[in-house]
Coordinates of C-alpha atoms in Angstrom, one line a residue:
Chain A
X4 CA 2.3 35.5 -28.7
X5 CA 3.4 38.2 -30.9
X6 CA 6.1 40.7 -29.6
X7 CA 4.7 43.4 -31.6
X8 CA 2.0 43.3 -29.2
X9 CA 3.7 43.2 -25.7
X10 CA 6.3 45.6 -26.8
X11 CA 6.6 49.1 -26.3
X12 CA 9.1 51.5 -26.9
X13 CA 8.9 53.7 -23.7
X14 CA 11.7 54.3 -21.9
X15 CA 11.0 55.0 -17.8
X16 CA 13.6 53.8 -16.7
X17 CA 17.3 54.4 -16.3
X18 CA 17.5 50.2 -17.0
X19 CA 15.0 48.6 -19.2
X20 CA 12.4 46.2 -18.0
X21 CA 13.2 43.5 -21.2
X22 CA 15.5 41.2 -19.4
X23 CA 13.0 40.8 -16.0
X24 CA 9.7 40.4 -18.3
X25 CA 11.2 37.6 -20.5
X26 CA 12.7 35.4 -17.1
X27 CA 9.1 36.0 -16.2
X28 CA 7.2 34.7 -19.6
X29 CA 9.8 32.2 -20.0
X30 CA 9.3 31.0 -16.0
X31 CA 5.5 30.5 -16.7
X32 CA 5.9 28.8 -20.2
X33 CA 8.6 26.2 -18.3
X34 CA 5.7 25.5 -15.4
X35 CA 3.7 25.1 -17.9
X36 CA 5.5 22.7 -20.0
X37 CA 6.2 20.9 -17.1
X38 CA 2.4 19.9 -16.6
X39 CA 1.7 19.8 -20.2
X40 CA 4.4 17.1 -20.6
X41 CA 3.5 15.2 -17.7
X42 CA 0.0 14.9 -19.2
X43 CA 0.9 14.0 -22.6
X44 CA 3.4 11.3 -21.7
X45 CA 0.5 10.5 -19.5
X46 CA -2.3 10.0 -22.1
X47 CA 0.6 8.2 -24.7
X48 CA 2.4 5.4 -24.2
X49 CA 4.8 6.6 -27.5
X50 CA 4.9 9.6 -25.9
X51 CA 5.9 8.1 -22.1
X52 CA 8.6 5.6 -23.5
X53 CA 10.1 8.9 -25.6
X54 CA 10.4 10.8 -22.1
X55 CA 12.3 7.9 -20.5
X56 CA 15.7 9.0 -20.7
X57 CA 17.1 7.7 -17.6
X58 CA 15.1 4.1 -16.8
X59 CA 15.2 4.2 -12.9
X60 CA 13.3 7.5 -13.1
X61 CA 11.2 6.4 -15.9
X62 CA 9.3 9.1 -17.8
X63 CA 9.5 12.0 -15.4
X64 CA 13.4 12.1 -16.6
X65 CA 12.5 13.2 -19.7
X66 CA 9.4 15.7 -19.1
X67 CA 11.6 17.3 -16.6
X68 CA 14.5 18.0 -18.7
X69 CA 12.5 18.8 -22.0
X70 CA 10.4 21.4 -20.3
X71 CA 13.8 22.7 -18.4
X72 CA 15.6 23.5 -21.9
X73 CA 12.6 24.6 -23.0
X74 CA 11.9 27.0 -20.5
X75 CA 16.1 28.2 -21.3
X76 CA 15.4 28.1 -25.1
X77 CA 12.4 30.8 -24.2
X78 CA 14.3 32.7 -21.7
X79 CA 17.5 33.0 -24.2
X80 CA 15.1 34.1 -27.1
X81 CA 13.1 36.4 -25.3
X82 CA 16.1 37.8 -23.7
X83 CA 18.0 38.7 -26.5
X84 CA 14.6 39.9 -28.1
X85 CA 13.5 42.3 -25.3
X86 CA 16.7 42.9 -23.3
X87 CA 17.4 46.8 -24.5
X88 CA 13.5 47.5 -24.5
X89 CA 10.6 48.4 -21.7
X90 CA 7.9 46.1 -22.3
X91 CA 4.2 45.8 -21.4
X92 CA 4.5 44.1 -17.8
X93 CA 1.2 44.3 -16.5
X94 CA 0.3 41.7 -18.9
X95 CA 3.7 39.5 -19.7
X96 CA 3.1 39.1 -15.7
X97 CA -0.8 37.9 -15.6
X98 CA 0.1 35.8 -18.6
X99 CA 2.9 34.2 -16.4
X100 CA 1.0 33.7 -13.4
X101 CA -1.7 32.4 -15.0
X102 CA 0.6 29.5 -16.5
X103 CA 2.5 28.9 -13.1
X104 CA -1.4 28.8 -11.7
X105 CA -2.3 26.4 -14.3
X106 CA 0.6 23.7 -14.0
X107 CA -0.1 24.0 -10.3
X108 CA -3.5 22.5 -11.2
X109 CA -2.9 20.3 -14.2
X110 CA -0.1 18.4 -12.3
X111 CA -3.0 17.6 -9.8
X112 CA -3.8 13.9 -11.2
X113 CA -7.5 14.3 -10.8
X114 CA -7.5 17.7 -12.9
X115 CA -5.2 16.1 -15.4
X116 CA -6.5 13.0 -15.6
X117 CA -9.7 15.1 -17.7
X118 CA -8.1 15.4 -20.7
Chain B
X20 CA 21.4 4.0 17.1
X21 CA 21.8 3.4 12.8
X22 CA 20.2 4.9 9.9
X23 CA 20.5 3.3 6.3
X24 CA 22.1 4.8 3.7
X25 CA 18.7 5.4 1.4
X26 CA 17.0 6.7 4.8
X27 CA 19.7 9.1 5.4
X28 CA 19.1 10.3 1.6
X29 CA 15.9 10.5 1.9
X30 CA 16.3 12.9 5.3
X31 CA 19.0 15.2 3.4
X32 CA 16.1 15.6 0.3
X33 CA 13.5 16.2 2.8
X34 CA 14.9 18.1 6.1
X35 CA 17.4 18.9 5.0
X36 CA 17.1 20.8 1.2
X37 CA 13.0 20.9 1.1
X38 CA 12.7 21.7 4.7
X39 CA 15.9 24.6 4.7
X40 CA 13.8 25.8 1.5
X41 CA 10.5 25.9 3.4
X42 CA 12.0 28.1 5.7
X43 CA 13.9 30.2 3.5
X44 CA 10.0 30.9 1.4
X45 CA 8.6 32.3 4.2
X46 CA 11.7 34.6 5.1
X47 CA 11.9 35.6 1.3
X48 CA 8.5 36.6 1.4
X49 CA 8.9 39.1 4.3
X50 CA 12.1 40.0 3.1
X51 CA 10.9 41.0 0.0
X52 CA 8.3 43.3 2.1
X53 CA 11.0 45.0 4.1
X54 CA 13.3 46.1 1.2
X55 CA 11.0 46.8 -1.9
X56 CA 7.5 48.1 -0.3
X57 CA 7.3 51.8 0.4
X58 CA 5.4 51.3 3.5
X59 CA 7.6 49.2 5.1
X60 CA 9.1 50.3 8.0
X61 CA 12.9 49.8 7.3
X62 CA 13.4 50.5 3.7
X63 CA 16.9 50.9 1.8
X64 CA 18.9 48.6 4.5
X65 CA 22.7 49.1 3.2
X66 CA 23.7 45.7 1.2
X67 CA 20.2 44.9 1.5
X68 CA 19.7 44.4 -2.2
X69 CA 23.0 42.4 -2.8
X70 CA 21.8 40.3 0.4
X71 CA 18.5 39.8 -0.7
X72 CA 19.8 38.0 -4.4
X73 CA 22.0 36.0 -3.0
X74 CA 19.5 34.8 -0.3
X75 CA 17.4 33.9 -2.9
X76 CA 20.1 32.5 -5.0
X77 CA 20.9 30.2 -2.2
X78 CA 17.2 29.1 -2.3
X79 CA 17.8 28.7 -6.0
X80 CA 20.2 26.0 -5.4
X81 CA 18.3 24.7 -2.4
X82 CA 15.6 24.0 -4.7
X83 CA 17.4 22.5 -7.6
X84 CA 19.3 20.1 -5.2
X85 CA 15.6 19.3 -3.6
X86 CA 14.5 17.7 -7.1
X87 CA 17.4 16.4 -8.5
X88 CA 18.5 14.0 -5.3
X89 CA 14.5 13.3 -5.3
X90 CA 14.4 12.4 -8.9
X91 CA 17.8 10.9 -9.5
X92 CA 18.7 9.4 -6.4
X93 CA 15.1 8.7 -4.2
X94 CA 12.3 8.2 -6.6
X95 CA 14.3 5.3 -8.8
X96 CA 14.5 3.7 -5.1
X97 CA 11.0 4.3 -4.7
X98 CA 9.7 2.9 -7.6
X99 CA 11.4 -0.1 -8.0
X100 CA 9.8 -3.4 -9.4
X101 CA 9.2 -5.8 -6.8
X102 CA 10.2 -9.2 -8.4
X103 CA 7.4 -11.4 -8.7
X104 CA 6.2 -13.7 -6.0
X105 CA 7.4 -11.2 -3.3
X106 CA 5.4 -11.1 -0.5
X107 CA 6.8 -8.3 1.6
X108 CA 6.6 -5.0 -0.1
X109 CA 8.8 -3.2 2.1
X110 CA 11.9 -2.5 -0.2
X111 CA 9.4 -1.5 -2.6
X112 CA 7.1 1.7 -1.7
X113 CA 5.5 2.5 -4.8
X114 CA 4.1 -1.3 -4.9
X115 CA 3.7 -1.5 -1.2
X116 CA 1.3 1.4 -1.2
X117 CA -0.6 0.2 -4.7
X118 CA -1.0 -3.2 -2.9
X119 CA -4.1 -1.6 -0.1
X120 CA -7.1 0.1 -1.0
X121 CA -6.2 2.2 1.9
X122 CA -3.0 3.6 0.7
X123 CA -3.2 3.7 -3.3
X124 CA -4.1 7.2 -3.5
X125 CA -0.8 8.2 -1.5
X126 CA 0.7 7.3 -4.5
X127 CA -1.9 7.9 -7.5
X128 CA -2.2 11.4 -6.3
X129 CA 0.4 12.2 -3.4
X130 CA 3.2 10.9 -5.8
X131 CA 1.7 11.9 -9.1
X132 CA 1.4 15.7 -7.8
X133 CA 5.0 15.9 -6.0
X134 CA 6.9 14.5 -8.4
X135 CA 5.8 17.0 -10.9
X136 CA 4.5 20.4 -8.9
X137 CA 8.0 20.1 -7.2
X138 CA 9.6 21.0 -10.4
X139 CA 7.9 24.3 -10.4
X140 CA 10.0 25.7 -7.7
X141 CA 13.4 25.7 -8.9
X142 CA 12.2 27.1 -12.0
X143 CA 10.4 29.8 -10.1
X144 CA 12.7 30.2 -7.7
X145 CA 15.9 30.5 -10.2
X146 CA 13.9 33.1 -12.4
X147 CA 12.9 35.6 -8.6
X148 CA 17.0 35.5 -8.0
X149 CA 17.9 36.4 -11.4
X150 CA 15.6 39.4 -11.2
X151 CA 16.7 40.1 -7.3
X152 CA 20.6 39.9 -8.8
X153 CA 20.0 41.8 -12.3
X154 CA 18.0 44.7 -10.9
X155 CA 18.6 45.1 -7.3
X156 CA 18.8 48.6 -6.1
X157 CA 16.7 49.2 -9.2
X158 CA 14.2 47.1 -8.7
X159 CA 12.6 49.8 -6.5
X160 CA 11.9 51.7 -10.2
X161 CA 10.0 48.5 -11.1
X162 CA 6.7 47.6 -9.3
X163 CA 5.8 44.9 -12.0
X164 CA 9.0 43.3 -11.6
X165 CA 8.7 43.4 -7.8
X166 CA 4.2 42.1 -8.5
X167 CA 5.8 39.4 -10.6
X168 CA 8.7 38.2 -7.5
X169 CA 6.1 38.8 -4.9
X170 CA 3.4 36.3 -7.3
X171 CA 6.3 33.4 -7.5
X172 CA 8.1 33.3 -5.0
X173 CA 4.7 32.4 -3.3
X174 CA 3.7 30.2 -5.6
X175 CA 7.0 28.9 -5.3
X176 CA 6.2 27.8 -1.7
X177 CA 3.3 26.6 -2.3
X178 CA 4.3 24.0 -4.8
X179 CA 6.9 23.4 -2.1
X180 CA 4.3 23.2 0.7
X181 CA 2.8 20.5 -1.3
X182 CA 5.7 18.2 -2.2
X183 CA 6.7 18.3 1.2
X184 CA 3.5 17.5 2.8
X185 CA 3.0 14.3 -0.1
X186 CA 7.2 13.8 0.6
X187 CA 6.1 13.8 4.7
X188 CA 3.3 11.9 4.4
X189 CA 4.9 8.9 1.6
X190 CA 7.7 7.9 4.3
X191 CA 5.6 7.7 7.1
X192 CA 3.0 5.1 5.1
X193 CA 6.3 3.6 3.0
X194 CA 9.2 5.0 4.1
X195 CA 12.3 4.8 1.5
X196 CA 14.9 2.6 3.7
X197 CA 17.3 -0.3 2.8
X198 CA 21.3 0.0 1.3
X199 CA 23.8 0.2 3.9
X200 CA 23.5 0.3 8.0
X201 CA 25.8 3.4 9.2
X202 CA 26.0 3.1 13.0
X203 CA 25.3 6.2 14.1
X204 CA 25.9 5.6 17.8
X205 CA 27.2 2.6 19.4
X206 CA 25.0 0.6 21.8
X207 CA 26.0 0.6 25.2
X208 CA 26.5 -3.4 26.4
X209 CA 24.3 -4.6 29.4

């Protein structure tokens, strides 16, 4: 998503809504890779064997901590992008919730066992 | 009176983080009402902002302790390989509930889903108490902000709701136990 598009340059507020709307995108892209990951290592067996980073816990060791750094990698970026600025909530938050609704479904196996 | 050591994990994962989280969800969720909405009835408690980010803080670290014992310490227990030829499955709850058509979907979907929607909350969680802690008094200037805590922080339970019932519902079909006997409480003699 571009930030030209979420960004605005209003300023409300004695402190700036940057920092709180890119925890918030970033939270619902790391749900999100969380189900996303599950179902690709899911669907590949090159992809499965690449996730297993700690055998006992097979897979799941390595879709948890790729989506985790991910979701810090977002949240550092998008923090240092927005963090002086007011942004476009209303939508950074239905984008969120949207994701954090969608990995609540696609890590449901019958849901993510379509694709 | 004894408990093994991989039962006793599996209670401080379960009622002791998930559960303390559980009830700590439902709390956030009113506190949240109490000190941000304008029509609740007691708003601008003193220290109520600072107490609020460090509750959820402490459910921040609730949660993350909640998935990492159950992926690094229970789940490698509970997905053991049974070595072939064994005939009782009981050290072995992933194959034990795969070996009847009446239990397989405990782990096909009850497993499948908690092992992954679990992971939601501490990420969820983390990002409502870093919001809570950053803008605290503020965060009265900022209904979006305070749309966005009330949205995950229920979610957040949710996901919780459901990797505790799965969690609840695994151990009583193929409970987690073996490792060591501690005596909790010794037997009287007769």
């Amino acid at each position: 998503m571009s930030t030209q598009v979420a960004v605005t340059q209003e300023n409300t507020t004695a402190v700036t809504n940057g920092s709180g709307a890119a925890a918030i995108l970033s939270a619902g892209i790391g749900s999100f890779a969380v189900a996303l990951f599950a179902i690709a290592a899911d669907k590949s067996t090159f992809v499965k064997d690449l996730f297993v980073l700690y055998k006992p816990t097979g897979a799941l060791s390595g879709e948890t901590t790729a989506a985790i750094l991910l979701w810090l990698a977002v949240w550092a970026i998008l923090n240092w992008l927005w963090r002086r600025r007011n942004v476009s909530l209303p939508r950074i938050n239905a984008i969120a919730l949207v994701l954090l609704g969608l990995s609540l479904l696609l890590t449901f196996p019958p849901i993510g066992d379509l694709f | 009176m004894e408990i093994t050591t991989r039962s006793l994990w599996t209670l401080i994962h379960g009622m002791g983080f998930g559960a303390l989280y559980l009830l700590a969800g439902s709390g956030a969720i009113v506190a949240l009402y109490r000190q941000y909405s304008t029509n609740a009835p007691s708003q601008s408690e003193p220290g109520g902002d600072r107490f609020f980010g460090i509750y959820l803080t402490v459910m921040a670290a609730l949660a993350w302790l909640t998935v990492l014992s159950g992926t690094y310490i229970i789940y490698p227990w509970y997905r053991a390989a049974a070595p072939a030829g064994t005939t009782n499955l009981a050290a072995y709850p992933r194959a034990l509930l795969l070996s009847h058509p009446a239990t397989k979907q405990w782990h096909l979907i009850g497993m499948e889903w908690k092992e992954h929607v679990a992971w939601l909350v501490p990420i969820a969680i983390t990002m409502a108490a870093f919001i809570a802690i950053k803008y605290a008094r503020d965060l009265r200037n900022h209904s979006q902000l305070r749309y966005a805590l009330h949205g995950f922080v229920v979610i957040s339970l949710l996901a919780a709701g459901i990797a505790g019932f799965f969690g609840a519902m695994l151990d009583k079909n193929a409970p987690v136990d073996g490792g060591q006997t501690i005596q909790l409480v010794q037997g009287e003699k007769e």
